[in-house]
PDB file of C-alpha atoms in Angstrom:
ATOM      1  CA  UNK A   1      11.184   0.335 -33.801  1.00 35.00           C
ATOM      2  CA  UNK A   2      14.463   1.220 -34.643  1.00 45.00           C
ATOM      3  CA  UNK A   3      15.325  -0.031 -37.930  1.00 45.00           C
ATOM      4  CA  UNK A   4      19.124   1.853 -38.073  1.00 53.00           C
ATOM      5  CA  UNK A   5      21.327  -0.453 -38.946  1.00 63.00           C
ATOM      6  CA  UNK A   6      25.460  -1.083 -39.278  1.00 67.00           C
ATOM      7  CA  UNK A   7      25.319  -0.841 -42.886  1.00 71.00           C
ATOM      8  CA  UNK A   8      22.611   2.341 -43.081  1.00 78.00           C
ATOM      9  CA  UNK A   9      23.390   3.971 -39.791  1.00 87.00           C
ATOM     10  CA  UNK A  10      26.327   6.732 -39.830  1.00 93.00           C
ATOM     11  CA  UNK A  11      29.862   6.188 -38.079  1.00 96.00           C
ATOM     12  CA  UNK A  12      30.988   7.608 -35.442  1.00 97.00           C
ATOM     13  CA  UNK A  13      34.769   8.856 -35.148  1.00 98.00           C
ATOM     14  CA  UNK A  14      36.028   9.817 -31.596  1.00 98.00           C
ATOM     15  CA  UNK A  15      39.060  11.059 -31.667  1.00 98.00           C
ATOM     16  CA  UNK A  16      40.330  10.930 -27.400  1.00 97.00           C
ATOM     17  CA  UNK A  17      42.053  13.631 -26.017  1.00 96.00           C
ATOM     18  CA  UNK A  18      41.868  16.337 -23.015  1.00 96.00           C
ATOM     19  CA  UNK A  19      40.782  19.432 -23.749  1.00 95.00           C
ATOM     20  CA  UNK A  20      42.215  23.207 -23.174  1.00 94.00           C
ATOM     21  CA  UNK A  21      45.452  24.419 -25.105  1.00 94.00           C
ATOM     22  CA  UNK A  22      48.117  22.694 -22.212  1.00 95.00           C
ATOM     23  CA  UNK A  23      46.780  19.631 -23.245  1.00 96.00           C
ATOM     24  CA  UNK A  24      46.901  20.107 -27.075  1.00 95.00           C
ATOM     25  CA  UNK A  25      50.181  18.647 -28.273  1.00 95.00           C
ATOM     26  CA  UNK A  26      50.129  15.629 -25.517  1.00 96.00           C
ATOM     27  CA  UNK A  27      50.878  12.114 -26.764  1.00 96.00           C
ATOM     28  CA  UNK A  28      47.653  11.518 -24.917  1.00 95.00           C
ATOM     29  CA  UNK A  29      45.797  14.103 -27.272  1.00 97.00           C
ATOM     30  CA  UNK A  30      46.585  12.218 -30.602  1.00 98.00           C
ATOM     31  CA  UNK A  31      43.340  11.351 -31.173  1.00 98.00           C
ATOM     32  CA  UNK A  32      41.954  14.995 -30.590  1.00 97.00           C
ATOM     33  CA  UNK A  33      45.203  15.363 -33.579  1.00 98.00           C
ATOM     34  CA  UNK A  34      43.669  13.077 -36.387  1.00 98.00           C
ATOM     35  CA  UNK A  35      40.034  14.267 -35.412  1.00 98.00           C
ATOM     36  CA  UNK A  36      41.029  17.947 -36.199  1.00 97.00           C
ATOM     37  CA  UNK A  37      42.778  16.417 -39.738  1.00 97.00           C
ATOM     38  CA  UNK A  38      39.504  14.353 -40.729  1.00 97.00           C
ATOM     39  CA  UNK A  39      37.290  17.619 -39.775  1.00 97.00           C
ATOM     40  CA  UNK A  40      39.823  19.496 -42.399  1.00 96.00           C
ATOM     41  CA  UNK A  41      38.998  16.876 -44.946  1.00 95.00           C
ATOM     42  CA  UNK A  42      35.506  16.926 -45.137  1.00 93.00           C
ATOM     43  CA  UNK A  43      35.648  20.814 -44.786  1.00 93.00           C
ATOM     44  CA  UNK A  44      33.899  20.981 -41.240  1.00 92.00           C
ATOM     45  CA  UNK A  45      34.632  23.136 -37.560  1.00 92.00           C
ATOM     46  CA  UNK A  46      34.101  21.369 -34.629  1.00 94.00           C
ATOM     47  CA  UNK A  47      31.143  22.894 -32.873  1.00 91.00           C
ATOM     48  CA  UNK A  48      29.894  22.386 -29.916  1.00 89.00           C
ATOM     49  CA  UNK A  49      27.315  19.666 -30.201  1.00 80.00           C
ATOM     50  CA  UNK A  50      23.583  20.707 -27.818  1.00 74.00           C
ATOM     51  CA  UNK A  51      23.849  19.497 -24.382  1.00 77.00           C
ATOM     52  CA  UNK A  52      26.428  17.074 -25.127  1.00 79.00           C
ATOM     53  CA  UNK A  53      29.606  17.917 -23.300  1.00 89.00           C
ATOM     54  CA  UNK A  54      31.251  17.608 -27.107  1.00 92.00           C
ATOM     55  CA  UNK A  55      32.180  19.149 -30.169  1.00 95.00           C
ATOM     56  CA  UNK A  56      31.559  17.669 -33.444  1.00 95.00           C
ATOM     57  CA  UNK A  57      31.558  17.741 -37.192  1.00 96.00           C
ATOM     58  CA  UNK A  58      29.285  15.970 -39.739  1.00 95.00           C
ATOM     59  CA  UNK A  59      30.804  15.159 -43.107  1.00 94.00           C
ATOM     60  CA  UNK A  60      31.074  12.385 -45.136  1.00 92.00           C
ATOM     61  CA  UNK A  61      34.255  10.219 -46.323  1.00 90.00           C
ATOM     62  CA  UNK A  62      34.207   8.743 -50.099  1.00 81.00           C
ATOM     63  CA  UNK A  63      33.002  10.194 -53.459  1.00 76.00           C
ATOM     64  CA  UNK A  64      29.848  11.966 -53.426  1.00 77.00           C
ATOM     65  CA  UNK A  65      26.979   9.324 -54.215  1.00 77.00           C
ATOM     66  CA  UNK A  66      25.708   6.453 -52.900  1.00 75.00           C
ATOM     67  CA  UNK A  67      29.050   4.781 -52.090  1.00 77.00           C
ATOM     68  CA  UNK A  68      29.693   7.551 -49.567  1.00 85.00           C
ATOM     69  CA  UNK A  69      29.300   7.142 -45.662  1.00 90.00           C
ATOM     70  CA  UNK A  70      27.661   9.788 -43.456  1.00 92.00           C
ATOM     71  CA  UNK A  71      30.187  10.638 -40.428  1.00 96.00           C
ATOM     72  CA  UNK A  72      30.046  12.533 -36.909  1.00 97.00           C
ATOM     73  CA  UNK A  73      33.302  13.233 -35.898  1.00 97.00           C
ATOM     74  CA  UNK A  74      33.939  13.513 -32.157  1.00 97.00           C
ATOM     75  CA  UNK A  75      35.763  15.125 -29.660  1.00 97.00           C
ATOM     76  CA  UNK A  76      34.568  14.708 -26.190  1.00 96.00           C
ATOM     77  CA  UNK A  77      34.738  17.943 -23.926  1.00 95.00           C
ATOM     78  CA  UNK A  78      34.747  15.493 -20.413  1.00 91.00           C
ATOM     79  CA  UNK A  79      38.451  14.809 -19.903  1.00 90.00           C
ATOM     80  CA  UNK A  80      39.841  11.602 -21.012  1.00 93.00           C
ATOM     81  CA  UNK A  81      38.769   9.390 -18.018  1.00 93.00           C
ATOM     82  CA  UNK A  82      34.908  10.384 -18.833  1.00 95.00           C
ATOM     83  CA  UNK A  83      34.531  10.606 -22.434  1.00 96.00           C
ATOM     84  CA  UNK A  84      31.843   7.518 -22.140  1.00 96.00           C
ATOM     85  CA  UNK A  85      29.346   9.534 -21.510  1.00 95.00           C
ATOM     86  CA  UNK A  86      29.119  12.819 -24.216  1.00 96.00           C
ATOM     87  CA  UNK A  87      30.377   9.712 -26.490  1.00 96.00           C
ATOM     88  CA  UNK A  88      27.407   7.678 -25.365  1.00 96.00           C
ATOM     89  CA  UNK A  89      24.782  10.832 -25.828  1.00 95.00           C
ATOM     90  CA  UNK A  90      25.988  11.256 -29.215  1.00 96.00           C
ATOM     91  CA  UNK A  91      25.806   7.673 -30.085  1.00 95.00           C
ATOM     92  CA  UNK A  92      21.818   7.461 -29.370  1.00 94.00           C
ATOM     93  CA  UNK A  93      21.106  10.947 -30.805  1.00 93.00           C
ATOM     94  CA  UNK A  94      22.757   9.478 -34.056  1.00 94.00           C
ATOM     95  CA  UNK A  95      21.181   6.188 -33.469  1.00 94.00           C
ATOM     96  CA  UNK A  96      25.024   4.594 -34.044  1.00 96.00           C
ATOM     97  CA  UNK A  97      25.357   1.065 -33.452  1.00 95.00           C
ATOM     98  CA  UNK A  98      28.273   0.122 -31.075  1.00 96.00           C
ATOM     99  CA  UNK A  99      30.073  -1.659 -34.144  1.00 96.00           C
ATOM    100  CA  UNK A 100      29.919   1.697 -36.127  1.00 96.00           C
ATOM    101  CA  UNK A 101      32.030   3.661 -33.398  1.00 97.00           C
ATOM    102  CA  UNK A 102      35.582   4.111 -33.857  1.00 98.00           C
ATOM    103  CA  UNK A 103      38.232   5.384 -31.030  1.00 98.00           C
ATOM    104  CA  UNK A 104      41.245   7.187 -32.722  1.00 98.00           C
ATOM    105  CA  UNK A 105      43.621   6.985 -29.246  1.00 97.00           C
ATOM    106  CA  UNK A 106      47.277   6.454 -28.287  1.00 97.00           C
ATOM    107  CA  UNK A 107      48.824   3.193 -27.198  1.00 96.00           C
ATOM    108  CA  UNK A 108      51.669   2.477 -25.106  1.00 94.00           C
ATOM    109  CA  UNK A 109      52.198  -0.780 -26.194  1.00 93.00           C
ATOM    110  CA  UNK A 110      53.211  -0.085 -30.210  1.00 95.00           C
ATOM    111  CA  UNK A 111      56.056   2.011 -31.255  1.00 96.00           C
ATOM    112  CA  UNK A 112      55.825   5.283 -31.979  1.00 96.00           C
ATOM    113  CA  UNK A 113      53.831   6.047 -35.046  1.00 95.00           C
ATOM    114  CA  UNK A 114      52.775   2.375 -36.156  1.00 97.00           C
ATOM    115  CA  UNK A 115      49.191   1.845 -36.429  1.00 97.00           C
ATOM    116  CA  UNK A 116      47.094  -1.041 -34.980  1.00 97.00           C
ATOM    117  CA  UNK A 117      43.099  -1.421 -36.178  1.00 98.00           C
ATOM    118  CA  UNK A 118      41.180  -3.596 -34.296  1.00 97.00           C
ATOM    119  CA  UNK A 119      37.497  -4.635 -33.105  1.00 97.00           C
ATOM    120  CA  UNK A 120      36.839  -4.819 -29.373  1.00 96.00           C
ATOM    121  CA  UNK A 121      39.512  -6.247 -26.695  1.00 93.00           C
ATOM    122  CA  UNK A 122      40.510  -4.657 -23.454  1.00 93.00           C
ATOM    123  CA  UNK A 123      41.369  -1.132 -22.443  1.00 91.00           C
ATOM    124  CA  UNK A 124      44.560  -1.842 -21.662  1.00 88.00           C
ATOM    125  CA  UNK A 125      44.696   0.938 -18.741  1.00 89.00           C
ATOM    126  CA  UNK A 126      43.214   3.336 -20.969  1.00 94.00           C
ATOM    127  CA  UNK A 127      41.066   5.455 -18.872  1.00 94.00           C
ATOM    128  CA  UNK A 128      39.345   6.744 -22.406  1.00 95.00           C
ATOM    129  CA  UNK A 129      38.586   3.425 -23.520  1.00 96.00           C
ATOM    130  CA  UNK A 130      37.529   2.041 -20.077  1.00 96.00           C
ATOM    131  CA  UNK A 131      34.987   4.773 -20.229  1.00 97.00           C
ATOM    132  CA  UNK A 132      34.103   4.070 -23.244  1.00 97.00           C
ATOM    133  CA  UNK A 133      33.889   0.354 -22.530  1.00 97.00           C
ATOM    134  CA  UNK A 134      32.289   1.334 -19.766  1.00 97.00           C
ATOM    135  CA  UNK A 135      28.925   3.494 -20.801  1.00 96.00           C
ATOM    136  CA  UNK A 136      28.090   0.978 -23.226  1.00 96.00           C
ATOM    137  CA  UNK A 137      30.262  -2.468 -23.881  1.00 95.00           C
ATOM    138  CA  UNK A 138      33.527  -3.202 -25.942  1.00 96.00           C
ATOM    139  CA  UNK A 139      32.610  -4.160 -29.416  1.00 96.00           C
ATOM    140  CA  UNK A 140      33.824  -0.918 -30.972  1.00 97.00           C
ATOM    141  CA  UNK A 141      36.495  -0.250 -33.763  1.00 98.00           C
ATOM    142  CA  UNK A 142      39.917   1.058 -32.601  1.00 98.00           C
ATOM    143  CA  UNK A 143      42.632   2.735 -34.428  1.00 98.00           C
ATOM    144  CA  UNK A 144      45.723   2.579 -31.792  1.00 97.00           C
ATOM    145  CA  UNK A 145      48.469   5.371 -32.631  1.00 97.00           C
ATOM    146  CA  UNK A 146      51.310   4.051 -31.204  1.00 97.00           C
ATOM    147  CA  UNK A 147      53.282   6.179 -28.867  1.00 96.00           C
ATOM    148  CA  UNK A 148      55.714   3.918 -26.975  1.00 94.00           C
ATOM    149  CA  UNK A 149      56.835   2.980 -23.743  1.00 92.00           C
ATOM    150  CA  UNK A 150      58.105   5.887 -21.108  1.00 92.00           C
ATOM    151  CA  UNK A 151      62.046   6.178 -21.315  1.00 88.00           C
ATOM    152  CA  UNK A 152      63.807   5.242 -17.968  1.00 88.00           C
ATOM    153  CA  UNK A 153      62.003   5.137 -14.584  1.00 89.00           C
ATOM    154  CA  UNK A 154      59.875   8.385 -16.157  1.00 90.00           C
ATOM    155  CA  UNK A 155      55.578   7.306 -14.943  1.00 93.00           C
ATOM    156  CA  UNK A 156      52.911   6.341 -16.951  1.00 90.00           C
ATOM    157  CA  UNK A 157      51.038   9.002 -16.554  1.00 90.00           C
ATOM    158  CA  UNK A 158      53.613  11.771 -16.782  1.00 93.00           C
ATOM    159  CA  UNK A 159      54.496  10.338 -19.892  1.00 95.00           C
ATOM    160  CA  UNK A 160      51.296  10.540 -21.895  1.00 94.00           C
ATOM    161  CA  UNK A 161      50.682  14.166 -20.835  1.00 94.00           C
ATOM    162  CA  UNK A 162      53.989  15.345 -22.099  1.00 96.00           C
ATOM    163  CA  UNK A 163      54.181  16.728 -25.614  1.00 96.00           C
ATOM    164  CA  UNK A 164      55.666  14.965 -28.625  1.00 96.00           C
ATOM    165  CA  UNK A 165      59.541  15.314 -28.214  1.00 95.00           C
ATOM    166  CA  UNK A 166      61.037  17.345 -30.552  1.00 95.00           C
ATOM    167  CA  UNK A 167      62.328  14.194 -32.472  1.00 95.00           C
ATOM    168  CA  UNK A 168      58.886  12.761 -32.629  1.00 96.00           C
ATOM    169  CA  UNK A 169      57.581  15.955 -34.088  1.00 95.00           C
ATOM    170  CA  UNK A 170      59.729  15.131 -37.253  1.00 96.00           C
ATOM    171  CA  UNK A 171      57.340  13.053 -38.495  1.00 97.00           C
ATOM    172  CA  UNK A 172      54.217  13.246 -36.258  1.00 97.00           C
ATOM    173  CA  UNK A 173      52.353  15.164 -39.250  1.00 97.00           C
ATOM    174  CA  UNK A 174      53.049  11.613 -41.336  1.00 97.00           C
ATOM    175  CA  UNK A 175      51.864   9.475 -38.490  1.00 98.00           C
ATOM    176  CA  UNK A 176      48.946  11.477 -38.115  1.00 98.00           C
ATOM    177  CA  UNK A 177      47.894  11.706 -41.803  1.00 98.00           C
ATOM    178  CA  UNK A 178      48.593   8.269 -42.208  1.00 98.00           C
ATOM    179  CA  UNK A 179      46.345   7.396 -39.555  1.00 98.00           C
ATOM    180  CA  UNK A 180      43.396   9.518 -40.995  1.00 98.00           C
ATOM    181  CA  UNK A 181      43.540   7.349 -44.052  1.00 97.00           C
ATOM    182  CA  UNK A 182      43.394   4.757 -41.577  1.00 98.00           C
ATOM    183  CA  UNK A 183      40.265   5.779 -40.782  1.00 97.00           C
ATOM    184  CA  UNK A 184      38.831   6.536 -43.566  1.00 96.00           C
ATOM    185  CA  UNK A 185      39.744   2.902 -45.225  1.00 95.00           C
ATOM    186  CA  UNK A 186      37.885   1.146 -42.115  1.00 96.00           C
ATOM    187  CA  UNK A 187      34.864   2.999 -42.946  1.00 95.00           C
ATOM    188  CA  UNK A 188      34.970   2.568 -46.424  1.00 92.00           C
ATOM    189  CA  UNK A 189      36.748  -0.822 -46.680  1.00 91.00           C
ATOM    190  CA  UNK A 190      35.793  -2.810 -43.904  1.00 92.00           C
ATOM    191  CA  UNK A 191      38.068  -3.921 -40.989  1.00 95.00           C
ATOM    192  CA  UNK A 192      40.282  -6.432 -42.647  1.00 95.00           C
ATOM    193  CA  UNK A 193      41.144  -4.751 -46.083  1.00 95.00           C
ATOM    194  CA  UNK A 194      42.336  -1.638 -43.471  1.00 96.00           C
ATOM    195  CA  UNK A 195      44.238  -4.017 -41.612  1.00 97.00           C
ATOM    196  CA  UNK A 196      46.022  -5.725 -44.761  1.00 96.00           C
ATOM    197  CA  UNK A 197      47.231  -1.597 -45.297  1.00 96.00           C
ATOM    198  CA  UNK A 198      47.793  -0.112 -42.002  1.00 96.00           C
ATOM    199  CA  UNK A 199      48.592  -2.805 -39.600  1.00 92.00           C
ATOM    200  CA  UNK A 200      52.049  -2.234 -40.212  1.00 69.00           C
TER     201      UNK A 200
END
């Protein structure tokens, strides 16, 4: 019997993102963008991770002792619109419960750079979360990067695979640092004391 649970069992962090370098500085890849930042702070590479088409990193957020949480960082190797699936291996390898996964991904719906945590919901027409969702139900964590609404007549799609404009940029190193402490405060906090901080 399986006797991992929430409060034992390790997180897992899945940063969302396409991979190959023409894909690397996409609003779409943000989450791939605060995945690399966490793997910096808890001194880890991403390798890639057995048969799972993923890389990861193990590490740990807090002070060392017991207070500390045991973490797999993720970034799925599958495209966006499959990451379900290497996200789902990797969940039962680590014997993760849903509640202790956490998608790190960019929303169209929030203004650029303001944060959003939240537990379950919809996908919203994200094809990584409806994946996600998908391979094995919708009461996961969420950190939503917010990345605005397309300017103009310019399409969905078109506008999530573009990079950062140059304007964004500015402060896209902030954003993104701000929303690894994000992270790290939901794991160590709790939902609602990272909410109080970061749902600004």
């Amino acid at each position: 019997m399986d006797v991992t649970t929430p409060a034992t069992a390790p997180w897992l962090i899945v940063g969302l993102g396409n991979p190959g370098p023409e894909y690397a500085g996409n609003r779409h890849n943000v989450g791939f963008m605060v995945a690399d930042l966490l793997a910096e702070r808890v001194g880890g590479r991403f390798k890639r991770a057995g048969k799972a088409q993923a890389q990861v990193v193990e590490g740990r957020f807090g002070p060392p002792g017991p207070a500390s949480r045991r973490v797999v960082l993720v970034k799925p190797m599958s495209f966006m619109n499959l990451s379900g699936g290497p996200v789902n291996a990797l969940r039962d390898f680590y014997k993760v419960p849903v509640v202790n996964v956490v998608a790190i991904h960019d929303e169209l719906d929030i203004d650029y750079g303001v944060l959003r945590l939240k537990l379950g919901g919809g996908d919203n027409g994200h094809n990584g979360l409806k994946s996600m969702t998908k391979a094995f139900g919708a009461e996961y964590h969420r950190v939503r990067f917010g990345i605005g609404r397309p300017p103009g007549r310019m399409q969905v799609a078109d506008f999530v695979l573009k990079d950062f404009s140059s304007g964004e940029r500015k402060e896209l190193d902030f954003f993104v640092d701000r929303a690894a402490d994000a992270v790290e405060a939901l794991v160590a906090e709790g939902l609602e004391r990272a909410q109080s901080t970061y749902n600004s």
